[in-house]
mmCIF file of C-alpha atoms and ligand atoms in Angstrom:
data_model
loop_
_atom_site.group_PDB
_atom_site.id
_atom_site.type_symbol
_atom_site.label_atom_id
_atom_site.label_comp_id
_atom_site.label_asym_id
_atom_site.label_seq_id
_atom_site.Cartn_x
_atom_site.Cartn_y
_atom_site.Cartn_z
ATOM 1 C CA MET A 1041 67.258 34.923 145.842
ATOM 2 C CA GLN A 1042 68.010 38.095 148.520
ATOM 3 C CA LEU A 1043 65.189 40.401 148.701
ATOM 4 C CA GLU A 1044 66.784 43.645 147.837
ATOM 5 C CA GLU A 1045 68.286 41.493 145.250
ATOM 6 C CA ARG A 1046 65.246 40.283 144.034
ATOM 7 C CA LEU A 1047 63.504 44.124 144.451
ATOM 8 C CA ARG A 1048 66.369 45.670 142.331
ATOM 9 C CA ALA A 1049 65.321 43.074 139.061
ATOM 10 C CA ASP A 1050 62.079 43.829 139.840
ATOM 11 C CA ILE A 1051 62.331 47.258 139.069
ATOM 12 C CA VAL A 1052 64.707 46.899 136.282
ATOM 13 C CA GLU A 1053 61.828 44.357 134.791
ATOM 14 C CA ILE A 1054 59.557 46.813 135.603
ATOM 15 C CA GLY A 1055 60.950 49.346 133.876
ATOM 16 C CA ARG A 1056 62.117 47.764 130.346
ATOM 17 C CA ARG A 1057 58.370 46.426 129.924
ATOM 18 C CA VAL A 1058 56.589 50.020 130.972
ATOM 19 C CA TYR A 1059 59.796 51.524 127.913
ATOM 20 C CA GLU A 1060 58.725 48.685 125.073
ATOM 21 C CA ARG A 1061 55.252 48.618 126.082
ATOM 22 C CA GLY A 1062 55.346 52.784 125.246
ATOM 23 C CA PHE A 1063 54.894 54.098 128.638
ATOM 24 C CA VAL A 1064 57.203 56.535 128.602
ATOM 25 C CA ALA A 1065 59.629 57.859 126.154
ATOM 26 C CA SER A 1066 63.173 58.870 127.216
ATOM 27 C CA ASN A 1067 63.918 59.216 130.738
ATOM 28 C CA ASP A 1068 60.249 59.266 131.619
ATOM 29 C CA GLY A 1069 58.927 57.394 134.659
ATOM 30 C CA ASN A 1070 59.839 56.242 137.773
ATOM 31 C CA ILE A 1071 58.922 52.979 140.264
ATOM 32 C CA SER A 1072 60.327 52.571 143.849
ATOM 33 C CA VAL A 1073 58.758 49.662 146.314
ATOM 34 C CA ARG A 1074 59.974 49.642 150.320
ATOM 35 C CA LEU A 1075 63.198 47.468 151.052
ATOM 36 C CA ASP A 1076 61.343 47.399 155.213
ATOM 37 C CA ASP A 1077 59.786 49.599 157.370
ATOM 38 C CA ASP A 1078 62.801 52.179 156.977
ATOM 39 C CA ARG A 1079 63.634 51.860 153.577
ATOM 40 C CA LEU A 1080 63.332 52.561 149.959
ATOM 41 C CA LEU A 1081 64.499 50.782 146.418
ATOM 42 C CA MET A 1082 63.844 53.973 143.679
ATOM 43 C CA THR A 1083 64.775 54.652 140.305
ATOM 44 C CA PRO A 1084 67.586 56.961 139.827
ATOM 45 C CA THR A 1085 66.624 60.103 138.715
ATOM 46 C CA GLY A 1086 67.649 61.516 134.267
ATOM 47 C CA VAL A 1087 68.062 57.938 132.588
ATOM 48 C CA SER A 1088 65.838 55.941 130.771
ATOM 49 C CA LYS A 1089 63.973 53.335 132.612
ATOM 50 C CA GLY A 1090 63.893 50.662 129.820
ATOM 51 C CA PHE A 1091 67.314 49.880 129.389
ATOM 52 C CA MET A 1092 68.769 50.087 133.803
ATOM 53 C CA THR A 1093 70.332 47.591 136.093
ATOM 54 C CA PRO A 1094 70.262 46.486 139.374
ATOM 55 C CA ASP A 1095 73.312 48.553 140.385
ATOM 56 C CA MET A 1096 72.002 51.550 138.965
ATOM 57 C CA LEU A 1097 69.251 51.765 141.915
ATOM 58 C CA VAL A 1098 69.505 54.044 144.657
ATOM 59 C CA THR A 1099 68.588 53.174 148.610
ATOM 60 C CA THR A 1100 66.850 55.735 150.716
ATOM 61 C CA ASP A 1101 65.372 56.392 153.961
ATOM 62 C CA LEU A 1102 61.857 57.650 154.372
ATOM 63 C CA ALA A 1103 62.699 60.930 154.606
ATOM 64 C CA GLY A 1104 64.011 60.117 150.930
ATOM 65 C CA ARG A 1105 67.710 60.758 152.034
ATOM 66 C CA LYS A 1106 70.163 58.995 149.963
ATOM 67 C CA LEU A 1107 71.391 55.927 151.411
ATOM 68 C CA THR A 1108 73.076 53.944 149.180
ATOM 69 C CA GLY A 1109 73.305 54.753 145.140
ATOM 70 C CA ASP A 1110 76.222 56.179 142.459
ATOM 71 C CA ARG A 1111 73.350 58.418 141.210
ATOM 72 C CA ASP A 1112 70.409 60.122 142.894
ATOM 73 C CA ALA A 1113 66.551 59.185 143.379
ATOM 74 C CA SER A 1114 64.556 60.071 141.415
ATOM 75 C CA SER A 1115 63.898 64.082 141.250
ATOM 76 C CA GLU A 1116 59.837 62.884 141.711
ATOM 77 C CA ILE A 1117 60.606 61.402 144.908
ATOM 78 C CA LEU A 1118 58.037 63.399 147.233
ATOM 79 C CA MET A 1119 55.405 61.785 145.100
ATOM 80 C CA HIS A 1120 57.041 58.446 146.380
ATOM 81 C CA LEU A 1121 57.055 59.244 149.534
ATOM 82 C CA ALA A 1122 53.527 61.195 149.780
ATOM 83 C CA VAL A 1123 52.565 57.676 148.889
ATOM 84 C CA TYR A 1124 53.953 55.628 151.889
ATOM 85 C CA GLU A 1125 53.160 58.187 154.578
ATOM 86 C CA LEU A 1126 49.500 58.042 153.796
ATOM 87 C CA ARG A 1127 49.392 54.456 152.557
ATOM 88 C CA PRO A 1128 50.790 52.447 155.035
ATOM 89 C CA ASP A 1129 49.316 48.901 153.236
ATOM 90 C CA ILE A 1130 51.415 49.963 150.275
ATOM 91 C CA ARG A 1131 54.682 48.862 148.649
ATOM 92 C CA ALA A 1132 55.297 49.820 145.665
ATOM 93 C CA VAL A 1133 54.923 52.929 143.658
ATOM 94 C CA VAL A 1134 55.279 53.578 139.596
ATOM 95 C CA HIS A 1135 54.838 56.520 137.669
ATOM 96 C CA ALA A 1136 54.752 56.544 133.805
ATOM 97 C CA HIS A 1137 53.245 58.534 131.167
ATOM 98 C CA PRO A 1138 51.909 55.935 128.729
ATOM 99 C CA PRO A 1139 49.648 58.350 125.546
ATOM 100 C CA THR A 1140 45.685 57.398 126.377
ATOM 101 C CA ALA A 1141 45.822 57.449 129.839
ATOM 102 C CA THR A 1142 47.955 60.600 130.093
ATOM 103 C CA GLY A 1143 45.383 62.555 127.259
ATOM 104 C CA PHE A 1144 42.531 62.092 129.929
ATOM 105 C CA ALA A 1145 44.673 63.102 132.353
ATOM 106 C CA VAL A 1146 45.762 66.414 129.738
ATOM 107 C CA ALA A 1147 41.861 66.714 128.797
ATOM 108 C CA GLY A 1148 41.094 66.773 131.920
ATOM 109 C CA ILE A 1149 38.912 63.615 131.754
ATOM 110 C CA PRO A 1150 38.418 61.359 134.302
ATOM 111 C CA LEU A 1151 38.053 58.021 134.163
ATOM 112 C CA ASP A 1152 35.646 57.236 136.081
ATOM 113 C CA ARG A 1153 32.294 55.478 134.572
ATOM 114 C CA ALA A 1154 31.722 52.274 135.650
ATOM 115 C CA VAL A 1155 32.590 50.041 131.969
ATOM 116 C CA LEU A 1156 34.561 47.099 133.292
ATOM 117 C CA ALA A 1157 34.293 44.420 135.509
ATOM 118 C CA GLU A 1158 37.432 44.133 135.862
ATOM 119 C CA VAL A 1159 38.611 48.236 137.075
ATOM 120 C CA VAL A 1160 35.077 48.010 139.295
ATOM 121 C CA THR A 1161 36.726 45.549 141.104
ATOM 122 C CA THR A 1162 40.196 46.271 140.951
ATOM 123 C CA LEU A 1163 41.107 50.586 140.831
ATOM 124 C CA GLY A 1164 37.112 51.567 140.817
ATOM 125 C CA SER A 1165 36.810 55.281 139.519
ATOM 126 C CA ILE A 1166 40.433 56.494 138.317
ATOM 127 C CA PRO A 1167 39.891 60.964 138.623
ATOM 128 C CA ILE A 1168 42.700 63.416 138.413
ATOM 129 C CA ALA A 1169 45.492 65.170 140.642
ATOM 130 C CA ASP A 1170 45.092 68.720 140.061
ATOM 131 C CA TYR A 1171 48.451 69.737 138.133
ATOM 132 C CA GLY A 1172 51.381 70.003 140.162
ATOM 133 C CA THR A 1173 54.756 71.028 138.538
ATOM 134 C CA PRO A 1174 56.601 68.123 138.755
ATOM 135 C CA SER A 1175 59.517 66.963 141.426
ATOM 136 C CA THR A 1176 57.727 69.915 143.485
ATOM 137 C CA THR A 1177 55.904 69.294 147.203
ATOM 138 C CA GLU A 1178 52.749 71.073 144.877
ATOM 139 C CA LEU A 1179 52.595 67.797 143.043
ATOM 140 C CA ALA A 1180 52.909 65.502 146.035
ATOM 141 C CA ASP A 1181 50.030 67.225 147.978
ATOM 142 C CA ALA A 1182 47.937 66.909 144.418
ATOM 143 C CA VAL A 1183 48.324 63.525 144.745
ATOM 144 C CA ARG A 1184 47.790 63.729 148.944
ATOM 145 C CA ARG A 1185 45.126 64.748 148.061
ATOM 146 C CA PHE A 1186 43.413 61.346 146.923
ATOM 147 C CA ILE A 1187 45.534 58.648 147.610
ATOM 148 C CA ARG A 1188 44.353 57.424 150.479
ATOM 149 C CA ALA A 1189 41.033 56.114 148.906
ATOM 150 C CA HIS A 1190 42.246 55.487 145.278
ATOM 151 C CA ASP A 1191 45.150 53.409 144.183
ATOM 152 C CA GLY A 1192 44.920 54.620 140.034
ATOM 153 C CA LEU A 1193 44.838 58.177 139.267
ATOM 154 C CA LEU A 1194 45.357 60.601 136.513
ATOM 155 C CA LEU A 1195 48.136 62.975 137.148
ATOM 156 C CA ALA A 1196 46.446 66.290 134.986
ATOM 157 C CA ASN A 1197 48.958 67.656 132.312
ATOM 158 C CA HIS A 1198 51.639 64.426 133.506
ATOM 159 C CA GLY A 1199 50.718 60.440 133.915
ATOM 160 C CA ALA A 1200 49.672 58.462 135.777
ATOM 161 C CA LEU A 1201 50.032 57.225 139.017
ATOM 162 C CA THR A 1202 49.725 52.959 140.484
ATOM 163 C CA VAL A 1203 50.347 52.255 144.057
ATOM 164 C CA ALA A 1204 50.092 48.627 145.496
ATOM 165 C CA ARG A 1205 51.433 45.778 147.955
ATOM 166 C CA GLU A 1206 53.528 44.337 145.855
ATOM 167 C CA LEU A 1207 55.600 45.875 142.703
ATOM 168 C CA PHE A 1208 54.327 44.008 139.992
ATOM 169 C CA ALA A 1209 50.710 44.665 140.982
ATOM 170 C CA ALA A 1210 51.820 47.569 141.199
ATOM 171 C CA TYR A 1211 52.778 47.166 137.447
ATOM 172 C CA TYR A 1212 49.716 45.760 136.400
ATOM 173 C CA LYS A 1213 47.594 48.474 137.477
ATOM 174 C CA MET A 1214 49.410 51.276 135.427
ATOM 175 C CA GLU A 1215 48.314 48.956 132.589
ATOM 176 C CA THR A 1216 44.674 48.701 133.822
ATOM 177 C CA VAL A 1217 44.478 52.902 133.732
ATOM 178 C CA GLU A 1218 46.007 52.499 130.631
ATOM 179 C CA HIS A 1219 44.507 49.560 128.724
ATOM 180 C CA PHE A 1220 40.551 51.232 130.568
ATOM 181 C CA ALA A 1221 41.938 54.132 129.288
ATOM 182 C CA ARG A 1222 42.062 52.869 125.540
ATOM 183 C CA ILE A 1223 38.487 51.375 125.656
ATOM 184 C CA SER A 1224 37.675 54.137 127.030
ATOM 185 C CA LEU A 1225 38.103 56.456 124.399
ATOM 186 C CA VAL A 1226 37.180 53.950 121.491
ATOM 187 C CA ALA A 1227 33.457 53.199 123.031
ATOM 188 C CA ARG A 1228 33.649 57.111 122.886
ATOM 189 C CA GLN A 1229 34.357 56.939 119.686
ATOM 190 C CA LEU A 1230 31.479 54.462 118.943
ATOM 191 C CA GLY A 1231 28.936 56.753 120.292
ATOM 192 C CA GLY A 1232 29.848 56.705 124.038
ATOM 193 C CA GLU A 1233 30.131 54.140 127.111
ATOM 194 C CA ARG A 1234 27.049 52.057 127.753
ATOM 195 C CA VAL A 1235 27.753 51.918 131.567
ATOM 196 C CA LEU A 1236 27.142 48.935 134.058
ATOM 197 C CA SER A 1237 23.386 48.850 135.840
ATOM 198 C CA ARG A 1238 23.626 49.368 139.747
ATOM 199 C CA GLU A 1239 22.801 45.563 140.389
ATOM 200 C CA GLU A 1240 26.157 44.560 138.938
ATOM 201 C CA VAL A 1241 28.139 46.825 139.513
ATOM 202 C CA ASN A 1242 27.662 45.397 143.582
ATOM 203 C CA ARG A 1243 28.015 41.910 142.716
ATOM 204 C CA LEU A 1244 31.495 42.610 141.196
ATOM 205 C CA GLN A 1245 31.921 45.646 144.493
ATOM 206 C CA HIS A 1246 31.020 41.536 146.364
ATOM 207 C CA LEU A 1247 33.684 39.256 143.940
ATOM 208 C CA ARG A 1248 36.180 41.249 145.271
ATOM 209 C CA GLY A 1249 36.264 39.972 148.669
ATOM 210 C CA ARG A 1250 36.468 36.298 146.967
ATOM 211 C CA TYR A 1251 39.397 37.509 144.539
ATOM 212 C CA GLY A 1252 41.598 38.473 147.809
ATOM 213 C CA ILE A 1253 41.234 41.887 147.645
ATOM 214 C CA ALA A 1254 42.002 44.460 149.681
ATOM 215 C CA ALA A 1255 43.016 47.465 148.451
ATOM 216 C CA PRO A 1256 40.524 50.744 147.588
ATOM 217 C CA ALA A 1257 37.430 51.126 144.398
ATOM 218 C CA PRO A 1258 35.471 53.632 145.036
ATOM 219 C CA LEU A 1259 33.264 54.200 142.383
ATOM 220 C CA CYS A 1260 31.074 56.628 141.078
ATOM 221 C CA PRO A 1261 27.122 55.033 141.144
ATOM 222 C CA PRO A 1262 26.510 53.941 137.144
ATOM 223 C CA ASP A 1263 22.623 55.885 138.011
ATOM 224 C CA HIS A 1264 23.042 57.243 134.353
ATOM 225 C CA GLU A 1265 21.875 55.432 131.175
ATOM 226 C CA ALA A 1266 23.438 54.601 128.370
ATOM 227 C CA GLY A 1267 23.937 57.227 126.007
ATOM 228 C CA ASP A 1268 23.673 60.221 128.647
ATOM 229 C CA GLU A 1269 26.149 62.425 128.260
ATOM 230 C CA VAL A 1270 26.182 63.629 132.268
ATOM 231 C CA SER A 1271 29.592 61.835 133.743
ATOM 232 C CA CYS A 1272 29.922 60.967 137.210
ATOM 233 C CA GLN A 1273 32.566 63.484 138.325
ATOM 234 C CA THR A 1274 34.908 63.855 141.367
ATOM 235 C CA VAL A 1275 34.476 66.986 143.408
ATOM 236 C CA ASP A 1276 36.274 67.991 146.416
ATOM 237 C CA ALA A 1277 34.497 68.292 149.098
ATOM 238 C CA PRO A 1278 34.438 72.281 150.630
ATOM 239 C CA SER A 1279 35.443 70.913 153.648
ATOM 240 C CA SER A 1280 38.035 68.882 153.399
ATOM 241 C CA PRO A 1281 40.477 68.482 149.850
ATOM 242 C CA ASP A 1282 40.166 64.310 150.834
ATOM 243 C CA ALA A 1283 37.099 63.014 150.083
ATOM 244 C CA ARG A 1284 35.594 61.620 147.132
ATOM 245 C CA LEU A 1285 32.687 62.352 146.680
ATOM 246 C CA VAL A 1286 29.678 61.611 144.042
ATOM 247 C CA ALA A 1287 26.521 63.339 142.902
ATOM 248 C CA PRO A 1288 23.130 61.868 144.553
ATOM 249 C CA ALA A 1289 21.404 58.439 142.316
ATOM 250 C CA ALA A 1290 19.001 59.584 140.769
ATOM 251 C CA GLN A 1291 20.496 63.512 139.852
ATOM 252 C CA PRO A 1292 23.951 63.618 138.649
ATOM 253 C CA ARG A 1293 25.891 66.112 137.430
ATOM 254 C CA VAL A 1294 28.957 67.965 137.085
ATOM 255 C CA GLY A 1295 29.600 71.304 139.501
ATOM 256 C CA SER A 1296 29.352 72.471 143.056
ATOM 257 C CA LEU A 1297 27.134 70.671 146.400
ATOM 258 C CA GLY A 1298 24.394 72.075 147.261
ATOM 259 C CA LEU A 1299 24.126 72.121 150.951
ATOM 260 C CA ASP A 1300 20.777 69.283 152.059
ATOM 261 C CA ASP A 1301 22.401 67.004 148.885
ATOM 262 C CA GLU A 1302 23.322 63.916 150.353
ATOM 263 C CA VAL A 1303 27.423 62.752 149.706
ATOM 264 C CA ARG A 1304 28.204 59.133 149.400
ATOM 265 C CA LEU A 1305 31.573 57.914 150.699
ATOM 266 C CA THR A 1306 33.917 54.884 150.931
ATOM 267 C CA TYR A 1307 34.761 53.648 154.944
ATOM 268 C CA ARG A 1308 37.997 54.987 153.806
ATOM 269 C CA GLU A 1309 37.344 58.185 152.727
ATOM 270 C CA LEU A 1310 35.031 58.846 155.605
ATOM 271 C CA THR A 1311 37.825 57.805 158.081
ATOM 272 C CA ALA A 1312 40.811 59.667 156.610
ATOM 273 C CA LEU A 1313 38.178 62.724 155.865
ATOM 274 C CA ILE A 1314 37.672 62.391 160.239
ATOM 275 C CA ALA A 1315 41.401 62.182 160.969
ATOM 276 C CA ASP A 1316 42.030 65.396 158.946
ATOM 277 C CA ALA A 1317 39.652 66.653 160.795
ATOM 278 C CA VAL A 1318 41.158 66.326 164.110
ATOM 279 C CA LYS A 1319 44.605 66.925 161.965
ATOM 280 C CA GLN A 1320 43.078 70.406 161.855
ATOM 281 C CA LEU A 1321 41.530 71.029 165.260
ATOM 282 C CA ARG A 1322 45.445 70.093 166.881
HETATM 283 P P1 13P B 2827 63.413 61.122 137.355
HETATM 284 O O1 13P B 2827 63.899 60.788 136.248
HETATM 285 O O2 13P B 2827 63.925 61.883 138.115
HETATM 286 O O3 13P B 2827 62.399 59.966 137.435
HETATM 287 O O4 13P B 2827 61.799 61.899 137.097
HETATM 288 C C1 13P B 2827 61.499 61.211 135.006
HETATM 289 C C2 13P B 2827 59.776 61.803 135.403
HETATM 290 O O5 13P B 2827 58.733 60.488 134.557
HETATM 291 C C3 13P B 2827 59.523 63.007 135.476
HETATM 292 O O6 13P B 2827 57.993 62.845 136.057
#
């Protein structure tokens, strides 16, 4: 099977799975993959992603101009293009509205507690990108603020977005986001999560290399005790919207940072911050 033929079949299969699992309803959701350095293969707009056939997909260039296909590309193409622009390592993007994860996105609660080993190693914390009207640059810009450091995002009052080096990996990350959300919800209903210890989180982060996980998976420090109501939140840095900051280990808290506060960044976040500062100087 030729590469494009296989990728068309994979997108159709992932569309079928997101629909069957209830991660989307009606015509919701969209999926894309890089065909090569210059072209994307993408789901068409306004159809149920559960009932697509390979010939319904659309190819575009990296500026979003349609190259082939009878239909128009997804209305969320700007969001997909923003991911490919900022993350050259990424080859596939999945957007869906899984109900529990989207519930967290609607409630404004990020999935940022270190409670599940698999999530710590694969995704790290899952922040919420600000609300932006679907299909507009507003939503693409909201995604830009986090996507350099995260492979999974909640989209405020909208849904979720996952990215990976290949299609099925991006889809599986969507499964993980929803699964994590369901478990978090149950744990909160049962009285709250017991977070993993700092030592265990360090151990899990070291295992990432062994499992061949190169994607970023930044985390909030698990420094609050089980039952502690203080959640480790992501906050925007005053100087750069790209940084994901966490409160100092001894004083987990929500809110603005003081001048003397300790700020921790992953290597990727630090690089993104510097790149942005340089861009602004030009
Ligand atoms: P499209 O059918 O245009 O991809 O839109 C679906 C959707 O979920 C918008 O957020």
